[in-house]
mmCIF file of C-alpha atoms and ligand atoms in Angstrom:
data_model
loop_
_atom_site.group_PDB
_atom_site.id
_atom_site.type_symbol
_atom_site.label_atom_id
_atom_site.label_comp_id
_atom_site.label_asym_id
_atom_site.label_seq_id
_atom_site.Cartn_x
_atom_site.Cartn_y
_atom_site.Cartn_z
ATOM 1 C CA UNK A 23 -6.283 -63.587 94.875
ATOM 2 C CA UNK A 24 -9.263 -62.756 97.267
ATOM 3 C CA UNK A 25 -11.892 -64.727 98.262
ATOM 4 C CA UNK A 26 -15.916 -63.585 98.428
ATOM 5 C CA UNK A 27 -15.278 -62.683 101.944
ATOM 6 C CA UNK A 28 -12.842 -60.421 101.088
ATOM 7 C CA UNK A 29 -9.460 -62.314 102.935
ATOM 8 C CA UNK A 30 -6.608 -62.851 101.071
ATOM 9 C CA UNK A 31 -5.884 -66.689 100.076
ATOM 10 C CA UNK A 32 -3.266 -68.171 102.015
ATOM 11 C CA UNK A 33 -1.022 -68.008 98.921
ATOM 12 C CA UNK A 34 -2.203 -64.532 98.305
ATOM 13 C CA UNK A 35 -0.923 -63.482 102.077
ATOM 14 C CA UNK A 36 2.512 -65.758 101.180
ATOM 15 C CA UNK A 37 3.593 -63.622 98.545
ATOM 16 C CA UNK A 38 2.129 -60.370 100.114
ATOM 17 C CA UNK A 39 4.297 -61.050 102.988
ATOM 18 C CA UNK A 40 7.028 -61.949 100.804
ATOM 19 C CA UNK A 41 6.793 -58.438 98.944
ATOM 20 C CA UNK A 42 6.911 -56.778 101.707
ATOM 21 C CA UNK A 43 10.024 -59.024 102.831
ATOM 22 C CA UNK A 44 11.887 -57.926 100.240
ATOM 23 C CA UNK A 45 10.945 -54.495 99.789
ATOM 24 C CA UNK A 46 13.436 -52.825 101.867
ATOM 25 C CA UNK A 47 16.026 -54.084 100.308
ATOM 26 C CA UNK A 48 17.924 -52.106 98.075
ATOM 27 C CA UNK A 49 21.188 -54.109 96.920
ATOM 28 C CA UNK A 50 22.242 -53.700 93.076
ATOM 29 C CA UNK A 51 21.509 -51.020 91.265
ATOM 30 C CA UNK A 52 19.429 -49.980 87.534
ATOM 31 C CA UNK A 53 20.506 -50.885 84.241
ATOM 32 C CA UNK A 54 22.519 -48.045 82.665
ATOM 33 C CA UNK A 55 23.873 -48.592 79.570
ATOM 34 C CA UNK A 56 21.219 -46.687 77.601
ATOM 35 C CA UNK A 57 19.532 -43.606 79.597
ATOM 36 C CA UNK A 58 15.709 -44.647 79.102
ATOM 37 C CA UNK A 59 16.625 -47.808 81.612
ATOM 38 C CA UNK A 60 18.478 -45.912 83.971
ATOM 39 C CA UNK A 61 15.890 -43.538 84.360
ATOM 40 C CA UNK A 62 13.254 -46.330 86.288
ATOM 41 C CA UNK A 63 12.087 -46.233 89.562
ATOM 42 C CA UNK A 64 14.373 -48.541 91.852
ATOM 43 C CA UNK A 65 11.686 -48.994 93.853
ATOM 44 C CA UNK A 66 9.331 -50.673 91.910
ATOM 45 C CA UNK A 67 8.679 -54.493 93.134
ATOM 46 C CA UNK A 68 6.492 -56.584 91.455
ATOM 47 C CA UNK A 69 5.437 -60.885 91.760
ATOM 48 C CA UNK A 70 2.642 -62.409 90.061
ATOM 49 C CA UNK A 71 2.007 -66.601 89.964
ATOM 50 C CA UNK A 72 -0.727 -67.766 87.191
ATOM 51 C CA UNK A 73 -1.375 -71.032 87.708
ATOM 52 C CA UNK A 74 -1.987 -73.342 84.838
ATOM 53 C CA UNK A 75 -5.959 -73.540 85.431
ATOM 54 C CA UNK A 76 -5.613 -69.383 85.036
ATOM 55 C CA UNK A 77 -5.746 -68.147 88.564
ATOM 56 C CA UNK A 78 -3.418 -64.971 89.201
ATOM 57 C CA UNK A 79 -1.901 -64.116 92.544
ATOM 58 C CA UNK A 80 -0.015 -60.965 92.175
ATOM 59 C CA UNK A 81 1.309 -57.820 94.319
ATOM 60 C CA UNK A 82 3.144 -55.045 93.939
ATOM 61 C CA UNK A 83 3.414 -52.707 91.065
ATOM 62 C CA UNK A 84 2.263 -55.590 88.502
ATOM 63 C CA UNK A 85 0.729 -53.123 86.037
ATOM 64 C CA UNK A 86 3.879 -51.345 85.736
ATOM 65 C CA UNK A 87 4.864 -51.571 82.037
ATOM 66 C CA UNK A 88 8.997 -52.230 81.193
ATOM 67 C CA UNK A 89 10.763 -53.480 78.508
ATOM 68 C CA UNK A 90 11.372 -57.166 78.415
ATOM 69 C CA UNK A 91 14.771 -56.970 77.238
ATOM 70 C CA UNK A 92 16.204 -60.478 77.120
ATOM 71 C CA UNK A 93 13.842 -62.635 78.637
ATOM 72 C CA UNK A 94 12.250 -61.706 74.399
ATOM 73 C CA UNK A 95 14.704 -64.469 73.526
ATOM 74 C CA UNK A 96 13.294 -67.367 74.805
ATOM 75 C CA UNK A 97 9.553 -66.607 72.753
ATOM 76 C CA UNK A 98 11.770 -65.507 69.758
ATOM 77 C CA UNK A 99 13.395 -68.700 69.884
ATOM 78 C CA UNK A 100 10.308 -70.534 69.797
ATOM 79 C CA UNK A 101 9.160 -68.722 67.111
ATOM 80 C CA UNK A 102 12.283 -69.342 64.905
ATOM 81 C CA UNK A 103 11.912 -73.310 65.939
ATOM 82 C CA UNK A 104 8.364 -73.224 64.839
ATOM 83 C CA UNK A 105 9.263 -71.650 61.318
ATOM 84 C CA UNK A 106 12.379 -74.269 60.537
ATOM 85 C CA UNK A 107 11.824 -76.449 62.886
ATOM 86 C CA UNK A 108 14.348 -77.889 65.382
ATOM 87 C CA UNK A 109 16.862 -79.435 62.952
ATOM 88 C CA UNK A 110 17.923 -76.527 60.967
ATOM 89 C CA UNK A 111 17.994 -73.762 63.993
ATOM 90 C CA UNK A 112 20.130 -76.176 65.418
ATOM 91 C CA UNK A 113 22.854 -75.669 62.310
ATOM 92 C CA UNK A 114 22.519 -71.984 63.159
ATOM 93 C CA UNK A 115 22.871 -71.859 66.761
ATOM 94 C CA UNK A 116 23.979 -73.745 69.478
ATOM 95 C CA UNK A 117 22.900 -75.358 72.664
ATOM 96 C CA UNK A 118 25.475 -74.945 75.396
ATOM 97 C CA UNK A 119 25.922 -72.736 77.995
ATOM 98 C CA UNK A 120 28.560 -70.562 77.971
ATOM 99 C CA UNK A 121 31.052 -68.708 80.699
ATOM 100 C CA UNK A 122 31.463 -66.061 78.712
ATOM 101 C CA UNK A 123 29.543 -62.676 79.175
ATOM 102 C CA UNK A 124 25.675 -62.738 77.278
ATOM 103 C CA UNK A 125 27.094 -60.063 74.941
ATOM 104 C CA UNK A 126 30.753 -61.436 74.185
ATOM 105 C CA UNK A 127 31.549 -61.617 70.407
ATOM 106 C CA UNK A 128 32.157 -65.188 70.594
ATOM 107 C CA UNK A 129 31.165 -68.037 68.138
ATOM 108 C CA UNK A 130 32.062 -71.864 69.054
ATOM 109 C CA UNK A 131 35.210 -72.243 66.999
ATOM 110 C CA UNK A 132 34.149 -75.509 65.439
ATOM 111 C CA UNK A 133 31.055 -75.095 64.153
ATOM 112 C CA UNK A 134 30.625 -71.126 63.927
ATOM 113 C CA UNK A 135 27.563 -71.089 65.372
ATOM 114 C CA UNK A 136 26.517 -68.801 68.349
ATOM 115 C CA UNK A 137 27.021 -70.834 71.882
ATOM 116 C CA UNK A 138 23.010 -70.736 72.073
ATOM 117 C CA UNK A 139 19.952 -68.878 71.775
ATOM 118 C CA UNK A 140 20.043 -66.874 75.064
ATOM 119 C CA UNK A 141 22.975 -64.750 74.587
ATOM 120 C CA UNK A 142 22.950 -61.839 72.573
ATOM 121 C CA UNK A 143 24.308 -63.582 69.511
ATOM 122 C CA UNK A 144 22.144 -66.833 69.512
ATOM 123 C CA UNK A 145 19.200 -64.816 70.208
ATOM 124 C CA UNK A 146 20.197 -62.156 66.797
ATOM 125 C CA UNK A 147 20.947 -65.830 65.057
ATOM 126 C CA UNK A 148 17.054 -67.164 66.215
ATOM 127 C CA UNK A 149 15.524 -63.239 65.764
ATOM 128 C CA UNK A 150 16.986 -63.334 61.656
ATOM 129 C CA UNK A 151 15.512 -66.987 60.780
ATOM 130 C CA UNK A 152 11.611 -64.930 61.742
ATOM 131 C CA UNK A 153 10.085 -65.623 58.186
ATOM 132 C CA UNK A 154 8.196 -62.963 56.142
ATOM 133 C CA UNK A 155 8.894 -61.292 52.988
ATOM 134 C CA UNK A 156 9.299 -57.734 54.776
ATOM 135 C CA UNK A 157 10.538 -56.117 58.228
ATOM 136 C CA UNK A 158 7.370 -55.290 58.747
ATOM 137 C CA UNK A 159 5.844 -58.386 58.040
ATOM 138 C CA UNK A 160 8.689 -60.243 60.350
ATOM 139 C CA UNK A 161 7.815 -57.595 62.897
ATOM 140 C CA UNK A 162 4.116 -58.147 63.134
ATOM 141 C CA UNK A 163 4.012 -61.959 63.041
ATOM 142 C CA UNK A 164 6.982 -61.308 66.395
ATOM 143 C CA UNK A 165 4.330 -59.302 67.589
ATOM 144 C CA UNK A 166 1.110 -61.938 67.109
ATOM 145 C CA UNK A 167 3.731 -64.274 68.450
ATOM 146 C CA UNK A 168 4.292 -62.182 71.924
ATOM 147 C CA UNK A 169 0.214 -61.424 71.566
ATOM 148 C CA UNK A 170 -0.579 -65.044 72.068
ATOM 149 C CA UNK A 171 1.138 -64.994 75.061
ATOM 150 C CA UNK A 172 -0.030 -62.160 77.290
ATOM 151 C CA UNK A 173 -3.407 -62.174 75.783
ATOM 152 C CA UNK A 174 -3.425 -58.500 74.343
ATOM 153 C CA UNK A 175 -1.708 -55.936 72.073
ATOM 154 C CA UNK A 176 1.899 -55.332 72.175
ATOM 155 C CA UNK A 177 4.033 -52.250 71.907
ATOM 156 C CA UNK A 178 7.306 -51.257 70.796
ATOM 157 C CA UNK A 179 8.935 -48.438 73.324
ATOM 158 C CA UNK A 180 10.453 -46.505 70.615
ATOM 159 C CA UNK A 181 13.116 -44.302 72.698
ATOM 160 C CA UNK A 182 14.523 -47.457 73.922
ATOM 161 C CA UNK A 183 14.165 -49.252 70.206
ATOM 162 C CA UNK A 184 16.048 -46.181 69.253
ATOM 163 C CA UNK A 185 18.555 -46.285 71.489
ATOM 164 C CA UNK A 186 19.470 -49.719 71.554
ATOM 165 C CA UNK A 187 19.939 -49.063 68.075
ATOM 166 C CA UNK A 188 22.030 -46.495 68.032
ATOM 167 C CA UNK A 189 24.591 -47.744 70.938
ATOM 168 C CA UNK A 190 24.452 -51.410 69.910
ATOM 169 C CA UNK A 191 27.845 -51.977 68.537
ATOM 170 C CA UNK A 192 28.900 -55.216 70.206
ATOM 171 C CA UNK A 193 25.440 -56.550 68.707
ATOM 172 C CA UNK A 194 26.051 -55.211 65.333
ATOM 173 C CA UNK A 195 29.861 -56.741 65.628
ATOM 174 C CA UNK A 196 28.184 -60.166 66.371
ATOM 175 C CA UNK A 197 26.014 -59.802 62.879
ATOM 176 C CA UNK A 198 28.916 -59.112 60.946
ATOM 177 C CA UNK A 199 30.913 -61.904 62.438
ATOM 178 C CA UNK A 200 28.207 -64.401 61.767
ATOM 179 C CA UNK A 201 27.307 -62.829 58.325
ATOM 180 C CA UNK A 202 31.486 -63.726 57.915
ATOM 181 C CA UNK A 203 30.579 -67.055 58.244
ATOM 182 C CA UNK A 204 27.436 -67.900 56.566
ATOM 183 C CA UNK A 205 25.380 -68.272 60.280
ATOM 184 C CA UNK A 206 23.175 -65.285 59.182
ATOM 185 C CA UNK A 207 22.043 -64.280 55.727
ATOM 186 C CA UNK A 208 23.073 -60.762 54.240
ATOM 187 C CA UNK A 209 19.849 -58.518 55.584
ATOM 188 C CA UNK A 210 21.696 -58.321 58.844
ATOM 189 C CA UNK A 211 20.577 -54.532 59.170
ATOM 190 C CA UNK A 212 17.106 -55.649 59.347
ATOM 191 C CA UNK A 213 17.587 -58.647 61.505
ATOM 192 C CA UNK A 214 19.134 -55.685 64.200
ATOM 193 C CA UNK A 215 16.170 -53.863 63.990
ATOM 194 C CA UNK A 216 13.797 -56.808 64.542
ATOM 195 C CA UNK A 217 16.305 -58.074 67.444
ATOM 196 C CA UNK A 218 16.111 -54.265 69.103
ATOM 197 C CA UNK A 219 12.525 -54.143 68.569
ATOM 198 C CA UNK A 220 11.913 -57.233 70.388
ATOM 199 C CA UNK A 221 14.015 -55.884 73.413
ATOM 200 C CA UNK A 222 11.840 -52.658 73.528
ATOM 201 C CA UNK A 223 8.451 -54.227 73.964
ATOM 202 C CA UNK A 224 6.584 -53.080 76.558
ATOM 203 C CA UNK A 225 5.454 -55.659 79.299
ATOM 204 C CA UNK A 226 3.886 -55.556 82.859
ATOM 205 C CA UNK A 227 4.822 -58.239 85.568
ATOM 206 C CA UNK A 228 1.257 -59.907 85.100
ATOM 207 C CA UNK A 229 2.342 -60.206 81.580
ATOM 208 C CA UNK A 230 5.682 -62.046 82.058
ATOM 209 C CA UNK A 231 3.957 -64.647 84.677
ATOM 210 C CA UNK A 232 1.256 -65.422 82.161
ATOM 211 C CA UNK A 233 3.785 -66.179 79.352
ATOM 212 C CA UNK A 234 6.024 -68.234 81.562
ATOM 213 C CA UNK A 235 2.551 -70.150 83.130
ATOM 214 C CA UNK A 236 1.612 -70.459 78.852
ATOM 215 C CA UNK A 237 5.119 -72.694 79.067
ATOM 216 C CA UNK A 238 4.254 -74.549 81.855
ATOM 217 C CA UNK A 239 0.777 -74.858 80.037
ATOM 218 C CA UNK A 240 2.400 -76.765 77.115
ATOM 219 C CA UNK A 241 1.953 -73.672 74.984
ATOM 220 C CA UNK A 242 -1.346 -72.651 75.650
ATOM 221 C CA UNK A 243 -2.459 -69.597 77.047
ATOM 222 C CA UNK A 244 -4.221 -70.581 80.130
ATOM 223 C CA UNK A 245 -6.373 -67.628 80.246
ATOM 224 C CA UNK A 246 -7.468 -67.331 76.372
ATOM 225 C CA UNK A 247 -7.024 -70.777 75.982
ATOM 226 C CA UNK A 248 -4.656 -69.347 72.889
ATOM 227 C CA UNK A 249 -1.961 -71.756 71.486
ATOM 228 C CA UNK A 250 0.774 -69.830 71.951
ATOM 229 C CA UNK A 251 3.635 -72.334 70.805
ATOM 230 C CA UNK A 252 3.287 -76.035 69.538
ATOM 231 C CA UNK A 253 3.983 -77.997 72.543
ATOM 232 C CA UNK A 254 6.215 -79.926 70.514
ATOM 233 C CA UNK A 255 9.149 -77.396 71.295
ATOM 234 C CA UNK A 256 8.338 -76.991 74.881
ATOM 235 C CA UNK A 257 11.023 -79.093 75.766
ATOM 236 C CA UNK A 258 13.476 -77.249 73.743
ATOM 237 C CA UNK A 259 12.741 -73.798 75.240
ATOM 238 C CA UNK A 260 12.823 -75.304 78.632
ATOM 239 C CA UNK A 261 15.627 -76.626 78.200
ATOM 240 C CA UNK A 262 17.311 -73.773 77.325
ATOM 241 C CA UNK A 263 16.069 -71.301 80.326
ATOM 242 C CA UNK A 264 17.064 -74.256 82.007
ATOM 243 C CA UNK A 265 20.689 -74.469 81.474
ATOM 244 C CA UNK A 266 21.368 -70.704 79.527
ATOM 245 C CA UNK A 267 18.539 -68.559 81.281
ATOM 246 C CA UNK A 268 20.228 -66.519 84.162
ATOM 247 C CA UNK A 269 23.741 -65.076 82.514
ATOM 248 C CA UNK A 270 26.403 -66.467 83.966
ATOM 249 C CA UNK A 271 24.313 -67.325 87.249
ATOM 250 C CA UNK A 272 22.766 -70.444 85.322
ATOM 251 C CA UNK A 273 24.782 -73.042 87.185
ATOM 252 C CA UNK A 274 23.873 -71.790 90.607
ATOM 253 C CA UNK A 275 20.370 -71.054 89.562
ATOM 254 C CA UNK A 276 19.907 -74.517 88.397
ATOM 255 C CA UNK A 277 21.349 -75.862 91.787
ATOM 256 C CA UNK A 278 19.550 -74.019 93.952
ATOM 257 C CA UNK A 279 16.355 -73.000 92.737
ATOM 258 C CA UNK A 280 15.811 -75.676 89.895
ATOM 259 C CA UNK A 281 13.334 -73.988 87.133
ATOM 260 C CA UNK A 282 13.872 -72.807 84.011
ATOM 261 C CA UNK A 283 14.315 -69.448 83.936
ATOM 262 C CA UNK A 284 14.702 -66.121 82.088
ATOM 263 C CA UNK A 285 15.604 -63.073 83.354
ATOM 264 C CA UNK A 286 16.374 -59.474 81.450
ATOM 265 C CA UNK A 287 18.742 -56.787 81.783
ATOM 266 C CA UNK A 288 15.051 -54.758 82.807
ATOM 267 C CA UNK A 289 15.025 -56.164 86.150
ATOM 268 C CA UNK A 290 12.173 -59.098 85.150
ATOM 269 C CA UNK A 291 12.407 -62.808 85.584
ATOM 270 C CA UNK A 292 9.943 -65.352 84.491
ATOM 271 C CA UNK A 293 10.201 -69.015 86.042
ATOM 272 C CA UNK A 294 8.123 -72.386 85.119
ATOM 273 C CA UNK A 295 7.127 -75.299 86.661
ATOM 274 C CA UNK A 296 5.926 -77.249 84.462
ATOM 275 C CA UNK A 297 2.355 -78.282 84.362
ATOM 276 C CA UNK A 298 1.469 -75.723 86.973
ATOM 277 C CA UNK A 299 2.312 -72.349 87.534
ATOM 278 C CA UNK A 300 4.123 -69.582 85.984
ATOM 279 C CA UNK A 301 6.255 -66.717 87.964
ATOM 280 C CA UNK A 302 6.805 -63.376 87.036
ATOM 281 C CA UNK A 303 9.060 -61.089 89.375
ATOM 282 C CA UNK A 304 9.944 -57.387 88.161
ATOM 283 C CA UNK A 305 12.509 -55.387 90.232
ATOM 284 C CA UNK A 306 15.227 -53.357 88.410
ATOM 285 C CA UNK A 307 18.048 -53.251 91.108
ATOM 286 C CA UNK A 308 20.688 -55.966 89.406
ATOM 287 C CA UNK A 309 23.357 -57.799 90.485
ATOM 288 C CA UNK A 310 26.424 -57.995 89.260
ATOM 289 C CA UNK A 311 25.448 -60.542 86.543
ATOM 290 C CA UNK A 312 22.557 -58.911 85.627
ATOM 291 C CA UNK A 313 19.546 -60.457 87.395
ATOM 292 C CA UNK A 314 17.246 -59.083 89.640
ATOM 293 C CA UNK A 315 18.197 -59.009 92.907
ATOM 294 C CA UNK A 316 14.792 -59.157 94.661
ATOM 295 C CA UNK A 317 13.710 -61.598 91.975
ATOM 296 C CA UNK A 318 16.563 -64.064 92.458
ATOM 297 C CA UNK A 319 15.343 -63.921 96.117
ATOM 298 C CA UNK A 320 11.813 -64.424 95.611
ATOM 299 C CA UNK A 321 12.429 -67.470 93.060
ATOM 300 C CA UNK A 322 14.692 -68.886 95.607
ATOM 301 C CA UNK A 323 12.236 -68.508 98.983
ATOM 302 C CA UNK A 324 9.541 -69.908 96.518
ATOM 303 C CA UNK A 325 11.231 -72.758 95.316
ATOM 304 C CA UNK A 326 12.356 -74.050 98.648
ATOM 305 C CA UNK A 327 9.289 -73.204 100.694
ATOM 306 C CA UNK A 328 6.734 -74.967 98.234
ATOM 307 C CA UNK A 329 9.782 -77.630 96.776
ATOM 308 C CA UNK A 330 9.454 -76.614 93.414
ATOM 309 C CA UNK A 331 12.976 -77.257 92.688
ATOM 310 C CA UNK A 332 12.712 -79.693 89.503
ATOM 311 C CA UNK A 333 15.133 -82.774 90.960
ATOM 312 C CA UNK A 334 13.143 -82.209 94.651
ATOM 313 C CA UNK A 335 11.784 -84.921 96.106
ATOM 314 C CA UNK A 336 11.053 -83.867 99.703
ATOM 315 C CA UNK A 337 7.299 -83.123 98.875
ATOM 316 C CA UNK A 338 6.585 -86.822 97.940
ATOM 317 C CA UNK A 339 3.646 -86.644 95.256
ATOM 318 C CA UNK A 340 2.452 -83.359 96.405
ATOM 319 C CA UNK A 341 1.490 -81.087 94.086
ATOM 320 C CA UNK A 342 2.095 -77.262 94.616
ATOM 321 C CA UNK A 343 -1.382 -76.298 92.531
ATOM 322 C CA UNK A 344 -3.383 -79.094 94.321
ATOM 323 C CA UNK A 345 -1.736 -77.405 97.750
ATOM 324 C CA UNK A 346 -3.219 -73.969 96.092
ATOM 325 C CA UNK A 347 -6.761 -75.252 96.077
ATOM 326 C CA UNK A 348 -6.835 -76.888 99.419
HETATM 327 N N1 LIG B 537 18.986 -55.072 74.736
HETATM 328 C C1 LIG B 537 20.018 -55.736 75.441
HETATM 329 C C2 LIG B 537 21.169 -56.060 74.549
HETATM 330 O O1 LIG B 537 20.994 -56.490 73.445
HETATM 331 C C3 LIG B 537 19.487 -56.976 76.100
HETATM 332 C C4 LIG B 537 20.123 -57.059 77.398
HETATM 333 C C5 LIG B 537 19.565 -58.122 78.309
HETATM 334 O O2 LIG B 537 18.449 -58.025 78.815
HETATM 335 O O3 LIG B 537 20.325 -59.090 78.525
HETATM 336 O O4 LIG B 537 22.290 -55.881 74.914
#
């Protein structure tokens, strides 16, 4: 954000510098398991913070359009809460966090259900109870959903949809094995489709801080003023980025950065504080686990230099957005 005289807001020149911090450095490397992601640009670096009151600080390459790839579940999830409600997605998937890897073909052995909604088989679970009477009618009201969000049209990548589909045998073991017990119903073909599709839409960094600042908005879209998600289930998507968000970097995550969080397989994270800003950070080199490495570092340097850590108390009352203003 720049002011009238053309000088970069303090906050603005914080994350500038911090772009340019983390720019040179190159640890982890692309997604590969289908060719269209190993084909991006390491380089590209993106941050953008939307406050709740709709300001946007951003830098980098925040137009740059990706696939969101995981970080899908967490708005699928809401979606599927919001068409059941929270009682009966909760008898088709779980809420703990698991060790396991976000694509094993696991189900917890006592109730069948997948561990929870943001690993691969929670988030097929959540992606098959999307109501309508035809894929396509299940694919457009996704879409409206995701269109609420980020305040525009929405587009599946097809050469991604298409190969996710075609290589996505663990995912289309995890149907069957929840079709075997009764956790999905029998259209599990078209709950795939729906589940690739919503991994191949397109998305810019802007767009991922806007839908993370809609969830620290209480659902609305701070910039349409859109009600993305009844605020109602806030606290259940939160809590679930909270605790399952960051693969099997969750734990650590929650210890030393303290947001819920989302990242993707695409190289994007999305973080909240509640009530006042969303963060979107979009750099493909990955770690071992599978999050961004210059977005794990960007979350981290933010959270500690502005306290935004959930359980931190070193800033007293202060507020980071009032700090923004001042
Ligand atoms: N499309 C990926 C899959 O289903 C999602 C990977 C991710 O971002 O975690 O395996």
């Amino acid at each position: 954000m720049i002011n009238h005289s053309g000088v970069p807001s303090p906050f603005q020149s914080f994350l500038n510098d911090l772009h340019f911090k983390y720019k040179s450095l190159h640890d982890g490397a692309v997604a590969n398991y289908i060719p269209e992601l190993a084909k991006v640009d390491p380089n590209l670096f993106s941050i953008c913070v939307i406050t709740v009151d709709g300001q946007v600080y951003e830098v980098g390459d925040y137009n740059q359009l990706f696939t969101i790839q995981s970080i899908s579940k967490v708005f699928v999830h809401g979606l599927a809460l919001k068409d059941h409600g929270r009682d009966y997605v909760l008898t088709k998937v779980g809420v703990e966090p698991t060790g396991d890897a976000f694509n094993a073909i696991i189900l917890d052995e006592r109730s069948n259900r997948p561990l929870n909604p943001m690993v691969n088989a929670g988030a097929i679970a959540t992606t098959s109870l999307i109501k309508g009477s035809r894929p396509t009618e299940r694919l457009n009201r996704m879409l409206n959903m995701f269109q609420r969000y980020i305040g525009r049209d929405i587009f599946v990548d097809i050469s991604v949809f298409m190969s996710e589909r075609t290589t996505g045998h663990r995912n289309r073991a995890m149907a069957h094995l929840m079709l075997n017990f009764g956790m999905i119903d029998e259209k599990i073909d078209e709950a795939l489709d729906l589940y690739f599709q919503q991994c191949s839409l397109m998305v810019n960094c802007r767009d991922l801080a806007l839908m993370a600042a809609t969830l620290a908005n209480k659902g609305t879209n701070p910039i349409t003023g859109e009600q993305a998600v009844e605020s109602c289930y806030i606290k259940d998507i939160l809590s679930m980025m909270y605790t399952c968000g960051m693969y099997n970097f969750a734990g650590e995550w929650a210890y030393k950065i303290g947001l819920p969080a989302k990242s993707g397989v695409c190289g994007g994270i999305i973080a909240v504080v509640r009530n006042q800003i969303g963060i979107g950070v979009f750099s493909p080199l990955l770690d071992s686990l599978g999050d961004s490495v210059r977005g794990v570092k960007v979350c981290e340097e933010l959270s500690q230099q502005f306290g935004l850590h959930l359980f931190d108390s070193s800033m007293g009352s202060c507020r980071f957005l009032d700090m923004l203003s001042t």
